CSV table of C-alpha atoms and ligand atoms in Angstrom, one decimal:
chain,number,residue,atom,x,y,z
A,1,UNK,CA,-24.3,-150.2,-37.2
A,2,UNK,CA,-21.2,-151.4,-38.4
A,3,UNK,CA,-20.7,-148.1,-40.7
A,4,UNK,CA,-21.9,-145.9,-37.4
A,5,UNK,CA,-19.2,-147.5,-35.5
A,6,UNK,CA,-16.6,-147.4,-38.0
A,7,UNK,CA,-17.3,-143.6,-38.5
A,8,UNK,CA,-17.1,-143.0,-34.5
A,9,UNK,CA,-13.6,-145.1,-34.1
A,10,UNK,CA,-12.1,-143.1,-37.3
A,11,UNK,CA,-13.2,-139.4,-35.9
A,12,UNK,CA,-11.2,-137.5,-33.1
A,13,UNK,CA,-13.5,-134.5,-33.4
A,14,UNK,CA,-17.4,-134.7,-33.2
A,15,UNK,CA,-20.0,-132.2,-33.4
A,16,UNK,CA,-23.7,-132.8,-32.6
A,17,UNK,CA,-26.5,-130.7,-33.3
A,18,UNK,CA,-30.3,-130.8,-33.2
A,19,UNK,CA,-33.0,-128.9,-34.4
A,20,UNK,CA,-34.2,-125.1,-33.9
A,21,UNK,CA,-37.4,-124.6,-31.3
A,22,UNK,CA,-35.8,-127.6,-29.3
A,23,UNK,CA,-38.1,-130.0,-27.5
A,24,UNK,CA,-37.5,-133.0,-25.2
A,25,UNK,CA,-36.5,-135.6,-27.9
A,26,UNK,CA,-34.2,-132.9,-29.3
A,27,UNK,CA,-32.3,-132.0,-26.3
A,28,UNK,CA,-32.5,-135.2,-24.6
A,29,UNK,CA,-30.9,-137.1,-27.4
A,30,UNK,CA,-28.2,-134.3,-28.1
A,31,UNK,CA,-27.3,-134.3,-24.5
A,32,UNK,CA,-27.5,-138.0,-24.2
A,33,UNK,CA,-25.0,-138.4,-26.9
A,34,UNK,CA,-22.8,-135.7,-25.6
A,35,UNK,CA,-23.0,-137.3,-22.2
A,36,UNK,CA,-21.7,-140.7,-23.7
A,37,UNK,CA,-18.9,-139.6,-25.6
A,38,UNK,CA,-17.9,-136.5,-23.6
A,39,UNK,CA,-14.9,-138.6,-21.8
A,40,UNK,CA,-14.2,-140.6,-25.2
A,41,UNK,CA,-14.0,-138.0,-27.8
A,42,UNK,CA,-13.3,-134.1,-28.5
A,43,UNK,CA,-17.1,-133.7,-28.8
A,44,UNK,CA,-19.3,-130.2,-28.9
A,45,UNK,CA,-23.0,-130.3,-28.7
A,46,UNK,CA,-24.7,-127.2,-30.4
A,47,UNK,CA,-28.1,-125.8,-30.2
A,48,UNK,CA,-28.5,-122.3,-31.4
A,49,UNK,CA,-32.0,-121.5,-30.1
A,50,UNK,CA,-33.7,-120.5,-26.7
A,51,UNK,CA,-33.8,-123.3,-24.1
A,52,UNK,CA,-37.3,-124.6,-22.7
A,53,UNK,CA,-37.2,-123.6,-19.0
A,54,UNK,CA,-38.4,-127.2,-18.4
A,55,UNK,CA,-35.4,-128.7,-20.0
A,56,UNK,CA,-32.9,-127.1,-18.1
A,57,UNK,CA,-32.3,-129.9,-15.6
A,58,UNK,CA,-31.1,-132.0,-18.4
A,59,UNK,CA,-27.4,-133.4,-17.4
A,60,UNK,CA,-24.3,-131.5,-19.1
A,61,UNK,CA,-26.6,-128.6,-20.6
A,62,UNK,CA,-24.2,-126.0,-19.6
A,63,UNK,CA,-21.8,-127.5,-22.1
A,64,UNK,CA,-24.1,-126.9,-24.9
A,65,UNK,CA,-22.3,-124.4,-27.4
A,66,UNK,CA,-23.5,-121.8,-30.1
A,67,UNK,CA,-22.5,-122.7,-33.7
A,68,UNK,CA,-20.4,-119.5,-33.9
A,69,UNK,CA,-18.3,-120.4,-30.9
A,70,UNK,CA,-17.1,-123.8,-32.9
A,71,UNK,CA,-13.8,-123.1,-34.8
A,72,UNK,CA,-13.0,-126.3,-36.2
A,73,UNK,CA,-14.1,-128.6,-39.3
A,74,UNK,CA,-15.0,-131.7,-37.5
A,75,UNK,CA,-14.3,-135.1,-38.7
A,76,UNK,CA,-17.8,-136.1,-37.8
A,77,UNK,CA,-20.9,-134.2,-37.8
A,78,UNK,CA,-24.2,-136.0,-36.3
A,79,UNK,CA,-27.7,-134.4,-36.8
A,80,UNK,CA,-30.3,-135.7,-34.1
A,81,UNK,CA,-33.8,-135.7,-34.5
A,82,UNK,CA,-33.6,-133.5,-37.9
A,83,UNK,CA,-35.8,-134.3,-40.7
A,84,UNK,CA,-33.8,-132.2,-43.3
A,85,UNK,CA,-30.8,-130.2,-43.1
A,86,UNK,CA,-32.4,-127.0,-42.7
A,87,UNK,CA,-34.0,-127.8,-39.2
A,88,UNK,CA,-30.3,-127.5,-37.7
A,89,UNK,CA,-30.2,-123.3,-38.6
A,90,UNK,CA,-28.0,-121.6,-41.2
A,91,UNK,CA,-25.5,-121.2,-39.0
A,92,UNK,CA,-24.9,-125.0,-37.8
A,93,UNK,CA,-25.5,-125.6,-41.2
A,94,UNK,CA,-22.1,-124.2,-42.5
A,95,UNK,CA,-20.4,-126.6,-40.0
A,96,UNK,CA,-22.2,-129.4,-41.0
A,97,UNK,CA,-20.9,-128.9,-45.0
A,98,UNK,CA,-17.3,-128.4,-43.6
A,99,UNK,CA,-17.4,-132.0,-41.9
A,100,UNK,CA,-15.4,-135.1,-43.1
A,101,UNK,CA,-18.4,-137.3,-42.5
A,102,UNK,CA,-22.0,-136.7,-41.6
A,103,UNK,CA,-24.5,-138.7,-40.2
A,104,UNK,CA,-28.3,-138.2,-39.7
A,105,UNK,CA,-30.0,-140.1,-36.7
A,106,UNK,CA,-33.9,-139.6,-37.0
A,107,UNK,CA,-37.2,-141.1,-36.9
A,108,UNK,CA,-39.5,-138.4,-39.1
A,109,UNK,CA,-40.9,-140.1,-41.9
A,110,UNK,CA,-40.5,-137.1,-43.8
A,111,UNK,CA,-36.6,-137.3,-43.4
A,112,UNK,CA,-34.8,-136.6,-46.8
A,113,UNK,CA,-31.6,-138.7,-45.9
A,114,UNK,CA,-29.4,-135.8,-46.4
A,115,UNK,CA,-26.0,-137.0,-44.7
A,116,UNK,CA,-23.4,-139.7,-45.7
A,117,UNK,CA,-24.9,-142.0,-43.4
A,118,UNK,CA,-28.8,-142.0,-42.6
A,119,UNK,CA,-29.9,-144.0,-39.5
A,120,UNK,CA,-33.5,-143.2,-39.8
A,121,UNK,CA,-36.3,-145.2,-38.3
A,122,UNK,CA,-39.8,-143.8,-39.1
A,123,UNK,CA,-41.4,-146.7,-36.6
A,124,UNK,CA,-39.1,-145.3,-33.5
A,125,UNK,CA,-41.4,-143.2,-31.3
A,126,UNK,CA,-38.5,-140.9,-30.2
A,127,UNK,CA,-34.8,-140.4,-31.7
A,128,UNK,CA,-34.0,-141.0,-28.0
A,129,UNK,CA,-35.0,-145.0,-28.5
A,130,UNK,CA,-32.9,-145.0,-31.9
A,131,UNK,CA,-29.8,-143.7,-29.8
A,132,UNK,CA,-30.3,-146.1,-26.9
A,133,UNK,CA,-29.6,-149.0,-29.6
A,134,UNK,CA,-27.0,-147.5,-31.1
A,135,UNK,CA,-25.0,-146.4,-27.9
A,136,UNK,CA,-25.7,-149.3,-25.7
A,137,UNK,CA,-24.0,-151.9,-28.0
A,138,UNK,CA,-20.9,-149.6,-27.9
A,139,UNK,CA,-20.6,-149.5,-23.8
A,140,UNK,CA,-22.3,-149.1,-20.8
A,141,UNK,CA,-24.5,-145.8,-20.4
A,142,UNK,CA,-23.9,-143.7,-17.6
A,143,UNK,CA,-26.7,-142.3,-15.2
A,144,UNK,CA,-26.4,-138.7,-17.4
A,145,UNK,CA,-26.9,-140.6,-20.6
A,146,UNK,CA,-29.8,-142.5,-19.3
A,147,UNK,CA,-31.5,-139.8,-17.7
A,148,UNK,CA,-31.5,-137.8,-21.2
A,149,UNK,CA,-32.3,-140.7,-23.2
A,150,UNK,CA,-35.4,-141.5,-20.9
A,151,UNK,CA,-36.5,-137.9,-20.9
A,152,UNK,CA,-36.2,-137.9,-25.0
A,153,UNK,CA,-38.5,-141.0,-25.1
A,154,UNK,CA,-40.8,-139.8,-22.6
A,155,UNK,CA,-41.2,-136.3,-24.0
A,156,UNK,CA,-42.2,-137.7,-27.7
A,157,UNK,CA,-44.3,-140.3,-26.6
A,158,UNK,CA,-46.2,-137.9,-24.2
A,159,UNK,CA,-45.1,-140.0,-21.6
A,160,UNK,CA,-45.6,-143.3,-23.2
A,161,UNK,CA,-49.1,-142.5,-24.3
A,162,UNK,CA,-49.2,-142.2,-28.2
A,163,UNK,CA,-49.6,-144.9,-30.7
A,164,UNK,CA,-46.2,-144.7,-31.9
A,165,UNK,CA,-45.0,-146.7,-28.5
A,166,UNK,CA,-43.9,-150.2,-29.2
A,167,UNK,CA,-43.0,-152.9,-27.1
A,168,UNK,CA,-39.5,-152.1,-27.3
A,169,UNK,CA,-39.9,-148.9,-25.9
A,170,UNK,CA,-41.2,-150.0,-22.7
A,171,UNK,CA,-38.3,-152.6,-22.7
A,172,UNK,CA,-35.9,-149.6,-23.3
A,173,UNK,CA,-37.7,-147.2,-20.7
A,174,UNK,CA,-37.3,-150.2,-18.2
A,175,UNK,CA,-33.3,-150.8,-18.7
A,176,UNK,CA,-32.9,-146.8,-18.6
A,177,UNK,CA,-35.1,-147.0,-15.4
A,178,UNK,CA,-32.7,-149.9,-13.9
A,179,UNK,CA,-29.5,-147.4,-14.5
A,180,UNK,CA,-31.2,-145.5,-11.5
A,181,UNK,CA,-32.5,-142.4,-13.0
A,182,UNK,CA,-34.7,-140.4,-11.1
A,183,UNK,CA,-38.4,-140.8,-12.6
A,184,UNK,CA,-40.0,-138.1,-10.3
A,185,UNK,CA,-37.1,-135.5,-11.2
A,186,UNK,CA,-38.0,-136.3,-14.9
A,187,UNK,CA,-41.8,-136.2,-14.4
A,188,UNK,CA,-41.9,-133.0,-12.5
A,189,UNK,CA,-39.7,-131.0,-14.9
A,190,UNK,CA,-41.1,-132.5,-18.2
A,191,UNK,CA,-44.9,-132.6,-17.2
A,192,UNK,CA,-45.3,-130.4,-14.1
A,193,UNK,CA,-43.5,-127.6,-14.2
A,194,UNK,CA,-45.4,-124.9,-16.4
A,195,UNK,CA,-44.4,-121.3,-15.4
A,196,UNK,CA,-47.2,-118.7,-14.5
A,197,UNK,CA,-46.3,-116.8,-18.0
A,198,UNK,CA,-46.8,-119.9,-19.8
A,199,UNK,CA,-50.2,-120.8,-18.1
A,200,UNK,CA,-51.6,-117.5,-18.7
A,201,UNK,CA,-50.7,-117.8,-22.5
A,202,UNK,CA,-52.5,-121.2,-22.5
A,203,UNK,CA,-55.5,-119.6,-21.1
A,204,UNK,CA,-55.5,-116.7,-23.3
A,205,UNK,CA,-55.0,-118.6,-26.3
A,206,UNK,CA,-57.9,-121.0,-25.7
A,207,UNK,CA,-60.2,-118.5,-25.1
A,208,UNK,CA,-60.6,-118.2,-28.8
A,209,UNK,CA,-60.6,-121.8,-30.1
A,210,UNK,CA,-62.0,-121.8,-33.7
A,211,UNK,CA,-63.9,-125.3,-34.1
A,212,UNK,CA,-64.4,-126.6,-37.4
A,213,UNK,CA,-65.8,-129.5,-39.2
A,214,UNK,CA,-68.5,-130.2,-36.4
A,215,UNK,CA,-65.9,-129.8,-33.4
A,216,UNK,CA,-63.5,-132.3,-35.1
A,217,UNK,CA,-61.1,-129.7,-36.1
A,218,UNK,CA,-59.8,-127.0,-34.2
A,219,UNK,CA,-57.4,-124.1,-34.5
A,220,UNK,CA,-56.0,-121.9,-31.6
A,221,UNK,CA,-53.8,-118.7,-32.3
A,222,UNK,CA,-50.7,-117.3,-30.6
A,223,UNK,CA,-49.9,-113.7,-31.6
A,224,UNK,CA,-46.8,-111.5,-30.9
A,225,UNK,CA,-49.3,-109.5,-28.9
A,226,UNK,CA,-50.4,-112.4,-26.6
A,227,UNK,CA,-46.4,-113.1,-25.8
A,228,UNK,CA,-46.2,-109.5,-24.8
A,229,UNK,CA,-49.3,-109.4,-22.7
A,230,UNK,CA,-48.4,-112.6,-21.0
A,231,UNK,CA,-44.8,-112.1,-20.6
A,232,UNK,CA,-44.2,-115.6,-22.1
A,233,UNK,CA,-41.2,-116.9,-23.7
A,234,UNK,CA,-41.1,-118.4,-27.3
A,235,UNK,CA,-40.9,-121.9,-26.2
A,236,UNK,CA,-44.2,-121.4,-24.1
A,237,UNK,CA,-46.4,-121.7,-26.9
A,238,UNK,CA,-45.3,-125.5,-26.6
A,239,UNK,CA,-48.0,-127.8,-25.2
A,240,UNK,CA,-50.9,-125.7,-26.2
A,241,UNK,CA,-51.8,-127.6,-29.4
A,242,UNK,CA,-51.7,-131.0,-27.5
A,243,UNK,CA,-54.2,-129.2,-24.9
A,244,UNK,CA,-56.4,-128.4,-27.8
A,245,UNK,CA,-55.8,-131.8,-29.3
A,246,UNK,CA,-57.1,-133.2,-25.9
A,247,UNK,CA,-60.7,-131.8,-26.2
A,248,UNK,CA,-63.5,-134.4,-26.7
A,249,UNK,CA,-64.4,-135.1,-30.4
A,250,UNK,CA,-61.2,-132.8,-31.5
A,251,UNK,CA,-59.4,-135.2,-34.2
A,252,UNK,CA,-57.3,-132.5,-35.5
A,253,UNK,CA,-55.7,-129.5,-33.6
A,254,UNK,CA,-53.9,-126.7,-35.1
A,255,UNK,CA,-51.7,-124.0,-33.5
A,256,UNK,CA,-50.7,-121.0,-35.5
A,257,UNK,CA,-47.9,-118.9,-34.1
A,258,UNK,CA,-47.1,-115.3,-35.6
A,259,UNK,CA,-43.6,-114.8,-36.6
A,260,UNK,CA,-43.3,-111.8,-38.4
A,261,UNK,CA,-44.7,-112.0,-41.8
A,262,UNK,CA,-44.8,-115.5,-41.6
A,263,UNK,CA,-46.6,-118.0,-39.3
A,264,UNK,CA,-45.6,-121.1,-38.0
A,265,UNK,CA,-48.1,-124.2,-37.8
A,266,UNK,CA,-48.3,-126.8,-35.4
A,267,UNK,CA,-50.5,-129.9,-35.8
A,268,UNK,CA,-51.3,-132.8,-33.7
A,269,UNK,CA,-54.3,-135.7,-34.6
A,270,UNK,CA,-55.9,-138.7,-32.8
A,271,UNK,CA,-56.6,-141.3,-35.0
A,272,UNK,CA,-57.5,-140.5,-38.5
A,273,UNK,CA,-55.9,-137.4,-40.0
A,274,UNK,CA,-52.4,-137.8,-41.4
A,275,UNK,CA,-50.8,-134.3,-40.0
A,276,UNK,CA,-47.8,-134.6,-42.5
A,277,UNK,CA,-50.3,-134.0,-45.2
A,278,UNK,CA,-51.7,-130.8,-43.7
A,279,UNK,CA,-48.0,-129.2,-43.0
A,280,UNK,CA,-47.1,-130.8,-46.6
A,281,UNK,CA,-49.0,-127.6,-47.8
A,282,UNK,CA,-46.6,-125.2,-45.8
A,283,UNK,CA,-43.1,-126.5,-46.2
A,284,UNK,CA,-43.4,-128.6,-43.1
A,285,UNK,CA,-42.7,-132.3,-41.9
A,286,UNK,CA,-43.1,-134.7,-39.2
A,287,UNK,CA,-44.8,-137.6,-38.1
A,288,UNK,CA,-48.4,-138.9,-38.8
A,289,UNK,CA,-49.8,-137.6,-35.3
A,290,UNK,CA,-47.5,-134.3,-35.1
A,291,UNK,CA,-46.2,-132.2,-37.8
A,292,UNK,CA,-45.0,-128.6,-38.1
A,293,UNK,CA,-44.1,-126.2,-41.0
A,294,UNK,CA,-44.1,-122.7,-42.0
A,295,UNK,CA,-47.0,-120.6,-43.8
A,296,UNK,CA,-45.7,-117.8,-45.7
A,297,UNK,CA,-48.4,-115.5,-44.9
A,298,UNK,CA,-49.2,-113.2,-41.7
A,299,UNK,CA,-51.3,-115.3,-39.3
A,300,UNK,CA,-54.8,-113.9,-40.4
A,301,UNK,CA,-54.3,-114.8,-44.1
A,302,UNK,CA,-52.5,-118.0,-42.9
A,303,UNK,CA,-55.7,-118.8,-40.9
A,304,UNK,CA,-57.5,-118.9,-44.2
A,305,UNK,CA,-55.2,-120.9,-46.1
A,306,UNK,CA,-55.3,-123.5,-43.2
A,307,UNK,CA,-59.0,-123.8,-43.2
A,308,UNK,CA,-59.3,-124.5,-47.2
A,309,UNK,CA,-56.7,-127.3,-46.3
A,310,UNK,CA,-58.8,-128.6,-43.6
A,311,UNK,CA,-61.9,-128.5,-45.6
A,312,UNK,CA,-60.1,-130.7,-48.5
A,313,UNK,CA,-58.5,-133.2,-45.8
A,314,UNK,CA,-61.8,-133.8,-44.1
A,315,UNK,CA,-63.7,-134.3,-47.4
A,316,UNK,CA,-61.6,-137.2,-48.2
A,317,UNK,CA,-62.3,-138.8,-44.8
A,318,UNK,CA,-65.4,-140.4,-43.2
A,319,UNK,CA,-65.4,-140.8,-39.4
B,405,5GP,P1,-44.1,-129.1,-33.4
B,405,5GP,O1,-45.4,-129.0,-33.8
B,405,5GP,O2,-44.0,-129.6,-31.9
B,405,5GP,O3,-43.3,-127.8,-33.9
B,405,5GP,O4,-43.6,-130.3,-34.3
B,405,5GP,C1,-44.1,-131.3,-34.6
B,405,5GP,C2,-43.3,-132.3,-35.3
B,405,5GP,O5,-42.9,-131.9,-36.5
B,405,5GP,C3,-41.7,-132.3,-34.8
B,405,5GP,O6,-41.4,-133.9,-35.0
B,405,5GP,C4,-41.0,-131.6,-35.5
B,405,5GP,O7,-39.6,-132.2,-35.6
B,405,5GP,C5,-41.7,-131.7,-37.0
B,405,5GP,N1,-41.7,-130.3,-37.5
B,405,5GP,C6,-42.1,-129.2,-36.9
B,405,5GP,N2,-42.1,-128.2,-37.8
B,405,5GP,C7,-41.3,-128.6,-39.0
B,405,5GP,C8,-40.7,-128.1,-40.0
B,405,5GP,O8,-40.8,-127.0,-40.3
B,405,5GP,N3,-40.0,-129.0,-41.1
B,405,5GP,C9,-39.9,-130.4,-40.7
B,405,5GP,N4,-39.3,-131.3,-41.6
B,405,5GP,N5,-40.3,-130.7,-39.5
B,405,5GP,C10,-41.1,-130.0,-38.6
B,406,MN,MN1,-38.4,-136.6,-31.8
């Protein structure tokens, strides 16, 4: 914390970035930190990817910038919720490389400690929780910051459900709530705003679930054609893998999403499977219960590769 405070006090210009395929922890952390510093520093928050509709309620979202709009070499570059520097994308990486000092604030256990200062707590259920600790010792939090941080934590814990949640998580949530945030507004946006197109994509994809290992593993696929047929946006595949995980008896859920000649993989588990081991075969990373990566095969071949990995992984486990 001392080093972080020193970096902050010495910096006049600060650029904040998070990863591609933004999720709630990612954007909540990014805008939480932006909201906290916006009247204190010359601060920029960058997000180069498309924003999910249900996160557009976040305070100060209109101030997000694209990397190519940033013309300065910042004193400080802070990455949020990124396990490695490639996760911020090529364009943001150029600004990262040009910065005088860099900080990496994250909770992925596969984090590669790529910055000058690495504040990485793999036990934290969300980057938003780490930010609460850092920011609250620097000054009081306003309602915008609190809304963003609560969204970050609620999002990465599936609304405080996952086994990553600890006593401190509820304490932090309580403190944020006491600042007057609108919990119902956050809940409606995060969990009760699935668009019709996104719902159609969910329904279409779960029609063809492939069950393996006596129903303990399940693979679901989303193709470009599915996207076209439903009119869904890229981020509309979010939530499908959790829906499959929530099926009784399924320990491991896998989503394969077509991406040109490659395939994106998303994995979720309940209790026994380490998802980082599965995606470790596919240039990926993340957490024990949620991890992702990229398979360098088109979706049909990718599925065959994944089945092999699942077979291997389940062989070693008895449950
Ligand atoms: P999702 O399946 O929702 O894309 O990602 C699940 C978790 O794994 C998230 O915490 C995400 O940051 C991480 N993750 C997803 N894809 C990648 C990847 O390609 N590389 C790394 N290092 N982490 C990833
Ligand atoms: Mn996160």
